Amino acid sequence: MQKFFLAALLACALAGCQQPTRTVSDSATAHAWDAFVTEYLEARMASEPSWAVNLGRHEFDGKLPDFSRAGLYRSIAWRRSTVERARAFPDASLTAAQRFERDNLVADIEGDLFWLTDAETPWTNPAFYADAIDPTVYIALAYAPLEQRLRAYTAWARAVPTALAQARANLRTPMPRTYAQLGRNIFGSLGGFLDQDVPAIFAPVQDARLRAEFDAANAGAAKAFKDMDAWLQSQEATATDAYAIGAEKFLRMLSATERVDVPLARLKEMGERDLERNLAALRETCSRLAPGQAVKTCVEQVKAHKPAEGPVAAAGKQLHELRAFIVARHVVTIPSEEVAEAKEAPPYRRWNAAYIDVPGPYEKNLVSTYRIAPPDPTWSAAEQAAYVPGRADLLFYSAHEVWPGHFLQHLHSDRVPSKIGRLFRSYAFSEGWAHYAEEMMWEMGLGDGDPEIHVAQITNALWRDVRYLSAIGLHTGGMTVAESEAMFRDQAFLDPGNARQQAARGTFDPGYGNYTLGKLMIRRLRDDWTATRGGRTSWQPFHDMLLSYGSPPLPLVRRAMLPGDTSPPI
């Protein structure tokens, strides 16, 4: 920890941070700020126990939030009052680090308020409830003996029917078709998972009373999920295509959640420019890899090179190779010996191809899990085969999720002095860093110039470019889901299954353009910061300093790393 404290001091010095002289009264205010942060976090954990449990605070095990209308309104009012209290701390009475922490906290709360009030997600989107009712922590994370986790799971299962009843009462109908389908994917899959898989997980527990309590609670929760699934299925008959939040809310989303205030025309222009940059690179690379062949044929050739041992086993091998590359090429500091394991995604978490489960910052000695989703068994055999990533594509999934993407960022975030910096994540920073890492690793020599590897890197970038443009199109430009799906197939060269998933995701996740948005902001910051520090030779110091902030909105980081800079972040 001392090493990282000294590194943070050095980073502050390089960035031009200054510590103002404070009076005794100011010092008292600074201490009051620290107490305020602690108070806020404890109150938030009490009101959002699922979040607390996933952070590793297991005194909240088995509890679910109050999703009633009154409970949601109380949460909104509390957040608004917290922002007012945070803004009342005078700049001069806080250290530079505390001012940064305050701005990060306010940004996080105002982002929450956008989703709760402007977007009205508790009343419109079943996905709002997904993280809170996810039982993964109890069944897949060995944070305690199995018997203790069984008790926690049983309490969670008893709470599920009430939580789902509240969610159902909140959700307005008719709802967008893709929202109903997403809800069915989440809740329906959970119902089957509880019935078919969970009993075997807890089978080693022999206590007859605990087993009986578990059986009753698990059956009740499974029925509640199946009832929710049936209700959502009944909504499909009257479902709509009214998913667009509109240009005004879309820009407000970026401002509230990411502190990005850029005109819509410029946002679209930047996405189109990056798409064309990557398409040009793909055409050039394919002209060498598959001379005389169409670009689509070239991409299909790369995607057809499947890992013989299967994607999960292949990903496990790639993680060792990627970590060794980072060390050998001095890409970024790896602050610990922790590693991640590759495993298959559970049935209720297969609406995206890959993700990582990282233990919360309060957990100890637990392994992170890099999850890879198998294809949907209801698809045709050809679509299922196409969905399995090629070996080169999988390499960039692994770079994105683990080395040096999300997992490495988690290792750095866990060492940030600020509590707020350790616990909260900007969507554009976290996904932007992971996506930026893919191209950066290629630029630093990953693949040794192999054009097949480069095609995979570029097509992964095109996938995110189309997400970016689909988010804008679906929510501000009248784009249909079918048009988005075609764009994923034609310009990102995605297989039909992935193209369907990605187009649908854009309707219920209007922020999924943040992958490219964050990448573009990081690339610009890298170019500006390294311009006077040796250019490419200073990429590792840049990466280390960037990650030393945790994952706050990138404009806050830009302001800290480039004092006095007033240019737009993108």
XYZ file of C-alpha atoms in Angstrom:
570
model
C 0.000 0.000 0.000
C 2.871 2.383 0.734
C 4.092 1.963 -2.844
C 0.709 3.003 -4.218
C 0.386 5.908 -1.788
C 3.750 7.245 -2.968
C 2.740 6.647 -6.571
C -0.437 8.641 -6.002
C 1.593 11.512 -4.538
C 3.883 11.430 -7.563
C 0.895 11.360 -9.900
C -0.546 14.387 -8.137
C 2.759 16.219 -8.428
C 3.028 15.453 -12.148
C -0.550 16.541 -12.711
C 0.029 19.832 -10.935
C -2.154 19.189 -7.875
C -1.720 21.644 -5.022
C -2.677 21.350 -1.378
C -4.116 24.633 -0.099
C -3.195 25.961 3.317
C -6.102 25.405 5.698
C -7.138 27.048 8.928
C -8.134 25.032 12.005
C -11.748 25.573 11.011
C -11.032 24.358 7.466
C -9.336 21.251 8.847
C -12.448 20.494 10.883
C -14.519 20.789 7.705
C -12.171 18.389 5.944
C -12.686 15.854 8.730
C -16.420 16.478 8.469
C -16.241 15.589 4.779
C -14.676 12.217 5.554
C -17.410 11.561 8.112
C -20.037 12.595 5.556
C -18.675 10.066 3.031
C -18.801 7.292 5.626
C -22.338 8.241 6.628
C -23.460 8.295 3.002
C -21.980 4.890 2.204
C -23.467 3.226 5.277
C -26.897 4.700 4.574
C -26.738 3.622 0.955
C -25.768 0.074 1.893
C -28.675 -0.109 4.324
C -31.120 1.007 1.626
C -29.501 -1.091 -1.144
C -28.486 -4.293 0.665
C -27.953 -6.264 -2.558
C -25.309 -3.734 -3.589
C -23.699 -3.981 -0.151
C -23.583 -7.782 -0.325
C -21.906 -7.676 -3.725
C -19.308 -5.307 -2.258
C -18.586 -7.932 0.402
C -20.596 -6.536 3.339
C -22.232 -9.783 4.390
C -24.071 -8.409 7.400
C -26.650 -7.486 4.727
C -26.918 -11.047 3.373
C -30.367 -12.191 2.292
C -31.924 -8.718 2.222
C -33.422 -7.036 -0.833
C -34.202 -3.334 -1.401
C -37.618 -1.790 -0.895
C -38.880 -1.518 -4.472
C -42.286 -0.143 -3.502
C -43.292 3.148 -5.061
C -42.942 4.877 -1.685
C -39.525 3.290 -1.183
C -38.310 4.491 -4.577
C -39.554 8.025 -3.933
C -37.743 8.046 -0.580
C -34.575 6.957 -2.342
C -34.912 9.772 -4.875
C -35.489 12.406 -2.181
C -32.537 11.130 -0.128
C -30.225 11.293 -3.135
C -31.276 14.860 -3.897
C -30.662 15.985 -0.343
C -27.279 14.222 -0.324
C -26.195 16.148 -3.426
C -27.183 19.408 -1.756
C -25.218 18.518 1.381
C -22.158 17.507 -0.646
C -22.171 20.717 -2.667
C -22.369 22.747 0.560
C -18.776 21.826 1.497
C -16.650 24.841 0.472
C -13.791 24.181 -1.962
C -11.259 26.019 0.173
C -11.908 23.850 3.213
C -11.217 20.559 1.411
C -7.996 19.038 0.154
C -7.572 18.585 -3.589
C -8.237 14.871 -3.130
C -11.438 15.581 -1.189
C -12.670 18.032 -3.815
C -12.125 15.370 -6.460
C -13.922 12.832 -4.276
C -16.849 15.199 -3.761
C -17.176 15.808 -7.504
C -17.041 12.058 -8.119
C -19.717 11.374 -5.490
C -22.013 14.087 -6.860
C -21.555 12.757 -10.387
C -22.449 9.234 -9.290
C -25.593 10.332 -7.455
C -26.741 12.602 -10.267
C -26.237 9.698 -12.655
C -28.484 7.570 -10.429
C -31.053 10.349 -10.364
C -31.124 10.482 -14.152
C -32.033 6.796 -14.358
C -34.537 7.049 -11.506
C -36.293 10.245 -12.601
C -35.589 11.302 -16.189
C -35.425 7.781 -17.639
C -37.886 6.357 -15.056
C -36.220 2.945 -15.298
C -37.994 1.440 -12.239
C -41.297 2.004 -14.074
C -40.180 1.166 -17.609
C -37.354 -1.386 -17.633
C -37.301 -4.870 -16.039
C -33.484 -4.739 -16.116
C -33.595 -2.198 -13.262
C -34.309 -5.088 -10.898
C -31.842 -7.589 -12.363
C -28.697 -6.878 -10.315
C -30.560 -6.666 -7.009
C -32.186 -10.073 -7.434
C -29.104 -11.847 -8.813
C -28.193 -14.731 -6.437
C -24.699 -15.319 -7.883
C -22.919 -14.105 -4.751
C -24.538 -16.828 -2.632
C -24.166 -19.738 -5.016
C -20.893 -19.064 -6.830
C -18.742 -17.039 -4.434
C -17.149 -19.045 -1.630
C -16.988 -16.130 0.799
C -18.164 -18.337 3.700
C -18.850 -22.006 4.484
C -21.634 -23.518 2.379
C -24.010 -23.785 5.343
C -23.712 -20.040 6.058
C -24.310 -19.235 2.405
C -27.344 -21.544 2.424
C -28.842 -19.542 5.284
C -28.198 -16.302 3.372
C -29.619 -17.740 0.155
C -32.741 -18.954 1.979
C -33.343 -15.467 3.386
C -32.837 -14.034 -0.126
C -35.279 -16.554 -1.622
C -37.922 -15.656 0.978
C -37.579 -11.987 0.009
C -37.853 -12.599 -3.752
C -41.688 -12.878 -4.064
C -42.224 -9.491 -2.405
C -39.521 -7.825 -4.510
C -40.957 -9.223 -7.749
C -44.486 -8.234 -6.758
C -43.245 -4.679 -6.219
C -41.423 -4.723 -9.565
C -44.525 -5.966 -11.350
C -46.647 -3.277 -9.710
C -44.175 -0.616 -10.833
C -43.695 -1.648 -14.459
C -45.966 0.182 -16.859
C -47.635 -1.519 -19.753
C -47.580 -1.757 -22.655
C -43.788 -1.969 -22.619
C -41.291 -2.131 -25.465
C -41.038 -5.617 -26.954
C -37.310 -5.892 -26.324
C -37.831 -4.977 -22.667
C -40.346 -7.779 -22.205
C -37.996 -10.213 -23.934
C -35.098 -9.122 -21.725
C -37.221 -9.544 -18.609
C -38.180 -13.032 -19.716
C -34.535 -13.883 -20.346
C -33.616 -12.774 -16.820
C -36.575 -13.918 -14.730
C -37.543 -16.975 -16.741
C -33.979 -18.279 -16.759
C -33.710 -17.703 -13.020
C -36.893 -19.711 -12.403
C -35.469 -22.702 -14.222
C -32.055 -22.271 -12.633
C -33.500 -22.313 -9.121
C -35.480 -25.447 -9.899
C -32.832 -27.392 -11.760
C -29.392 -26.267 -10.569
C -29.461 -24.594 -7.174
C -30.556 -27.639 -5.103
C -27.482 -29.551 -6.263
C -25.210 -26.674 -5.247
C -26.428 -26.807 -1.649
C -26.879 -30.597 -1.514
C -23.781 -31.153 0.689
C -25.497 -29.337 3.591
C -26.918 -32.085 5.821
C -28.854 -30.120 8.465
C -32.465 -31.320 8.012
C -34.068 -28.122 9.333
C -31.958 -25.885 7.088
C -32.688 -28.126 4.108
C -36.423 -27.948 4.737
C -36.328 -24.151 5.053
C -34.255 -23.925 1.890
C -36.593 -26.207 -0.077
C -39.656 -24.141 0.824
C -38.002 -20.774 0.168
C -36.368 -21.918 -3.071
C -39.661 -23.301 -4.382
C -41.399 -20.013 -3.547
C -38.734 -17.945 -5.285
C -38.712 -20.203 -8.348
C -42.507 -19.889 -8.614
C -42.267 -16.083 -8.285
C -39.742 -15.942 -11.132
C -41.879 -18.210 -13.308
C -44.966 -16.126 -12.564
C -43.035 -12.990 -13.525
C -41.932 -14.682 -16.726
C -45.519 -15.663 -17.532
C -46.716 -12.108 -16.900
C -44.004 -10.691 -19.185
C -44.925 -13.250 -21.831
C -48.517 -12.031 -21.629
C -47.267 -8.484 -22.303
C -45.642 -9.456 -25.589
C -48.996 -9.426 -27.371
C -49.415 -5.682 -26.721
C -45.721 -4.758 -26.675
C -44.559 -1.670 -28.571
C -41.468 -0.262 -30.244
C -41.538 2.870 -28.063
C -38.024 2.493 -26.654
C -36.462 5.816 -27.747
C -35.675 8.246 -24.916
C -35.281 11.178 -27.357
C -32.429 13.559 -28.099
C -32.966 15.796 -25.070
C -32.834 12.931 -22.572
C -29.983 11.261 -24.440
C -27.801 14.354 -24.058
C -28.936 14.761 -20.456
C -27.924 11.131 -19.862
C -24.377 11.809 -21.060
C -24.144 14.980 -19.001
C -25.564 13.496 -15.804
C -23.857 10.121 -15.934
C -20.533 10.910 -17.639
C -20.113 14.695 -17.379
C -19.910 14.847 -21.183
C -21.546 17.944 -22.662
C -21.051 17.709 -26.426
C -23.561 18.531 -29.183
C -25.318 15.552 -30.729
C -23.969 16.330 -34.208
C -20.379 16.196 -32.938
C -21.035 12.965 -31.049
C -22.374 11.358 -34.202
C -19.509 12.725 -36.299
C -16.917 11.267 -33.919
C -18.565 7.843 -34.066
C -18.815 7.872 -37.850
C -15.159 8.917 -38.110
C -14.021 6.061 -35.868
C -16.172 3.593 -37.788
C -14.609 4.664 -41.082
C -11.093 4.582 -39.570
C -11.631 0.986 -38.521
C -13.283 -0.047 -41.784
C -10.315 1.361 -43.697
C -7.903 -0.548 -41.457
C -9.952 -3.720 -42.004
C -9.887 -3.340 -45.782
C -6.118 -2.859 -45.751
C -5.473 -5.807 -43.411
C -7.759 -8.137 -45.364
C -6.003 -7.211 -48.594
C -2.909 -8.856 -47.082
C -4.598 -11.736 -45.269
C -6.994 -12.764 -48.049
C -5.868 -11.087 -51.321
C -8.660 -10.790 -53.856
C -11.353 -11.854 -51.391
C -14.253 -9.736 -50.163
C -13.802 -8.211 -46.717
C -16.735 -10.253 -45.410
C -15.080 -13.459 -46.609
C -11.839 -12.431 -44.904
C -13.658 -11.796 -41.617
C -15.549 -15.088 -41.855
C -12.233 -16.869 -42.379
C -10.906 -15.406 -39.131
C -14.105 -16.173 -37.224
C -14.125 -19.760 -38.509
C -10.815 -20.473 -36.748
C -12.525 -21.751 -33.591
C -10.612 -22.915 -30.495
C -10.542 -26.711 -30.694
C -10.613 -27.067 -26.899
C -13.665 -24.810 -26.615
C -13.830 -21.097 -25.713
C -13.637 -21.475 -21.926
C -10.496 -23.629 -21.953
C -8.917 -21.487 -24.670
C -9.639 -18.314 -22.718
C -7.902 -19.781 -19.669
C -4.714 -20.230 -21.713
C -5.003 -16.741 -23.198
C -5.093 -15.145 -19.764
C -1.615 -16.470 -18.962
C -0.297 -15.218 -22.317
C -1.829 -11.767 -21.942
C -0.463 -11.259 -18.450
C 3.023 -12.251 -19.575
C 2.781 -9.821 -22.498
C 1.813 -6.924 -20.211
C 4.833 -7.556 -18.008
C 7.277 -8.068 -20.875
C 6.165 -4.989 -22.858
C 5.748 -2.679 -19.834
C 2.137 -1.937 -20.763
C 0.847 -1.049 -17.286
C 1.723 -1.937 -13.703
C 0.117 -5.121 -12.339
C -0.244 -4.323 -8.626
C -0.777 -7.848 -7.241
C -0.510 -11.558 -7.962
C -4.295 -12.013 -8.174
C -5.668 -13.817 -11.226
C -9.061 -14.518 -12.795
C -10.545 -17.874 -13.810
C -12.465 -18.546 -17.032
C -15.838 -20.314 -16.685
C -19.136 -20.664 -18.530
C -21.824 -18.050 -17.851
C -24.902 -19.239 -15.904
C -28.210 -19.494 -17.817
C -29.668 -16.241 -16.456
C -26.615 -14.156 -17.463
C -26.307 -15.024 -21.147
C -27.689 -11.924 -22.827
C -24.132 -10.818 -23.661
C -21.212 -12.866 -24.964
C -18.756 -12.372 -22.088
C -18.366 -10.546 -18.780
C -16.378 -10.752 -15.553
C -17.567 -11.283 -11.976
C -15.168 -9.448 -9.662
C -15.465 -9.911 -5.875
C -16.317 -6.696 -4.053
C -13.609 -4.612 -2.404
C -14.588 -5.860 1.063
C -14.079 -9.512 0.089
C -10.835 -11.288 0.948
C -8.945 -14.005 -0.949
C -11.667 -14.671 -3.529
C -11.077 -15.313 -7.214
C -12.609 -13.245 -10.011
C -14.471 -15.204 -12.689
C -14.374 -14.415 -16.398
C -17.674 -15.733 -17.789
C -18.227 -16.779 -21.414
C -21.755 -17.413 -22.646
C -22.607 -20.426 -24.804
C -25.049 -19.900 -27.685
C -28.795 -19.971 -27.105
C -29.910 -23.603 -27.549
C -33.120 -22.444 -29.261
C -31.145 -21.044 -32.211
C -30.421 -23.031 -35.367
C -27.304 -25.194 -35.412
C -25.638 -22.798 -37.863
C -26.340 -19.772 -35.667
C -25.083 -21.575 -32.577
C -21.848 -22.503 -34.334
C -21.362 -18.946 -35.598
C -21.903 -17.501 -32.109
C -18.887 -19.325 -30.652
C -16.006 -16.823 -30.938
C -13.008 -17.545 -33.112
C -9.657 -17.889 -31.373
C -8.520 -14.381 -32.356
C -11.846 -12.791 -31.404
C -11.681 -14.554 -28.056
C -8.226 -13.085 -27.461
C -9.746 -9.608 -27.432
C -12.672 -10.722 -25.262
C -9.994 -11.867 -22.817
C -8.056 -8.616 -23.123
C -11.245 -6.619 -22.560
C -12.507 -8.546 -19.556
C -9.236 -9.449 -17.815
C -5.737 -8.419 -18.994
C -5.475 -5.434 -19.128
C -9.183 -4.610 -19.108
C -11.764 -4.776 -16.332
C -9.882 -7.127 -14.024
C -6.675 -5.098 -14.031
C -8.655 -1.897 -13.533
C -10.295 -3.562 -10.533
C -6.847 -4.334 -9.070
C -5.928 -0.652 -9.337
C -9.310 0.616 -8.125
C -9.065 -1.479 -4.974
C -5.949 0.511 -4.062
C -7.393 3.997 -4.577
C -7.302 5.945 -1.272
C -10.788 7.383 -1.836
C -13.723 5.244 -0.657
C -15.836 6.718 -3.434
C -13.095 5.925 -5.946
C -12.995 2.304 -4.817
C -16.742 1.668 -4.879
C -18.196 3.547 -7.854
C -17.686 3.093 -11.572
C -18.273 5.380 -14.515
C -19.732 3.349 -17.389
C -17.653 5.224 -19.996
C -14.404 4.936 -17.996
C -14.731 1.255 -17.084
C -15.946 0.080 -20.490
C -13.903 2.698 -22.305
C -10.705 1.504 -20.616
C -11.448 -2.149 -21.400
C -12.202 -1.334 -25.037
C -9.250 1.051 -25.338
C -7.054 -1.767 -24.005
C -7.882 -3.984 -26.991
C -6.434 -1.622 -29.605
C -3.655 -0.443 -27.316
C -2.457 -4.030 -26.836
C -2.316 -4.489 -30.627
C -0.426 -1.198 -30.951
C 2.088 -2.417 -28.369
C 2.771 -5.609 -30.315
C 0.194 -8.220 -29.287
C 0.066 -10.823 -32.061
C 3.444 -9.802 -33.527
C 1.797 -8.295 -36.581
C -0.351 -11.350 -37.406
C -3.085 -10.006 -39.753
C -5.598 -12.539 -38.388
C -5.130 -11.061 -34.911
C -5.475 -7.566 -36.342
C -8.727 -8.438 -38.124
C -10.152 -9.640 -34.814
C -9.073 -6.459 -33.014
C -10.616 -4.280 -35.718
C -13.906 -6.190 -35.874
C -14.230 -5.943 -32.088
C -13.758 -2.172 -32.476
C -16.352 -2.060 -35.266
C -18.791 -3.878 -32.988
C -18.424 -1.041 -30.436
C -18.591 1.653 -33.136
C -21.929 0.259 -34.274
C -23.120 0.164 -30.669
C -22.221 3.852 -30.384
C -24.042 4.804 -33.578
C -26.981 2.515 -32.798
C -27.416 4.144 -29.390
C -27.636 7.532 -31.064
C -29.822 6.241 -33.895
C -32.218 4.152 -31.805
C -32.803 6.895 -29.250
C -32.510 10.129 -31.242
C -32.750 9.291 -34.947
C -35.717 6.984 -35.476
C -33.580 3.897 -36.142
C -35.464 0.612 -35.883
C -34.176 -2.539 -34.192
C -34.074 -4.229 -37.605
C -31.939 -1.401 -39.015
C -29.562 -1.615 -36.069
C -29.341 -5.388 -36.448
C -28.496 -4.994 -40.151
C -25.808 -2.467 -39.282
C -24.224 -4.922 -36.845
C -24.203 -7.592 -39.548
C -23.052 -5.392 -42.441
C -20.560 -3.022 -40.804
C -19.412 -4.934 -37.719
C -19.622 -8.363 -39.440
C -21.403 -9.925 -36.467
C -23.082 -13.315 -36.724
C -26.922 -13.277 -36.674
C -27.232 -14.249 -32.993
C -24.856 -11.568 -31.743
C -26.383 -8.992 -34.107
C -29.862 -9.657 -32.673
C -28.606 -9.436 -29.098
C -26.696 -6.217 -29.711
C -29.520 -4.433 -31.534
C -31.966 -5.366 -28.776
C -29.525 -4.270 -26.079
C -29.360 -0.796 -27.579
C -33.058 -0.258 -26.842
C -32.815 -0.965 -23.099
C -29.205 0.202 -22.597
C -28.996 3.624 -24.271
C -25.581 4.143 -22.676
C -23.900 1.243 -24.463
C -22.197 3.702 -26.779
C -19.971 4.380 -23.769
C -17.514 1.708 -24.932
C -16.462 3.838 -27.891
C -17.141 7.148 -26.152
C -14.811 6.192 -23.300
C -12.165 4.832 -25.668
C -12.137 8.064 -27.671
C -11.837 10.170 -24.511
C -8.950 8.038 -23.215
C -7.107 8.149 -26.564
C -7.406 11.926 -26.678
C -6.261 12.279 -23.068
C -3.337 9.943 -23.748
C -2.250 11.977 -26.761
C -2.542 15.288 -24.897
C -0.849 14.065 -21.690
C 2.025 12.250 -23.379
C 2.698 15.053 -25.898
C 5.043 16.793 -23.434
C 6.236 13.626 -21.673
C 7.934 11.593 -24.357
C 5.008 10.456 -26.480
C 4.684 6.709 -26.820
C 7.555 6.041 -24.422
C 5.358 7.365 -21.601
C 2.339 5.157 -22.258
C 2.958 3.023 -19.161
C 3.184 6.059 -16.821
C 0.023 7.378 -18.485
C -1.821 4.092 -17.919
C -0.669 3.921 -14.310
C -1.733 7.475 -13.575
C -5.065 7.070 -15.364
C -5.928 3.985 -13.324
C -4.778 5.603 -10.078
C -8.081 7.549 -10.001
C -10.290 4.446 -9.947
C -13.106 4.860 -12.471
C -14.709 8.309 -12.114
C -16.183 10.190 -15.086
C -13.338 10.781 -17.537
C -13.798 14.573 -17.794
C -12.994 14.754 -14.046
C -9.817 12.768 -14.655
C -8.866 14.932 -17.619
C -9.261 18.056 -15.506
C -7.017 16.552 -12.803
C -4.318 15.280 -15.181
C -4.289 18.417 -17.359
C -4.839 21.362 -14.974
C -6.158 24.405 -16.773
C -7.228 22.454 -19.850
C -10.602 23.669 -21.140
C -10.909 21.650 -24.353
C -13.777 19.184 -24.780
C -13.010 15.613 -23.673
C -13.763 14.163 -27.109
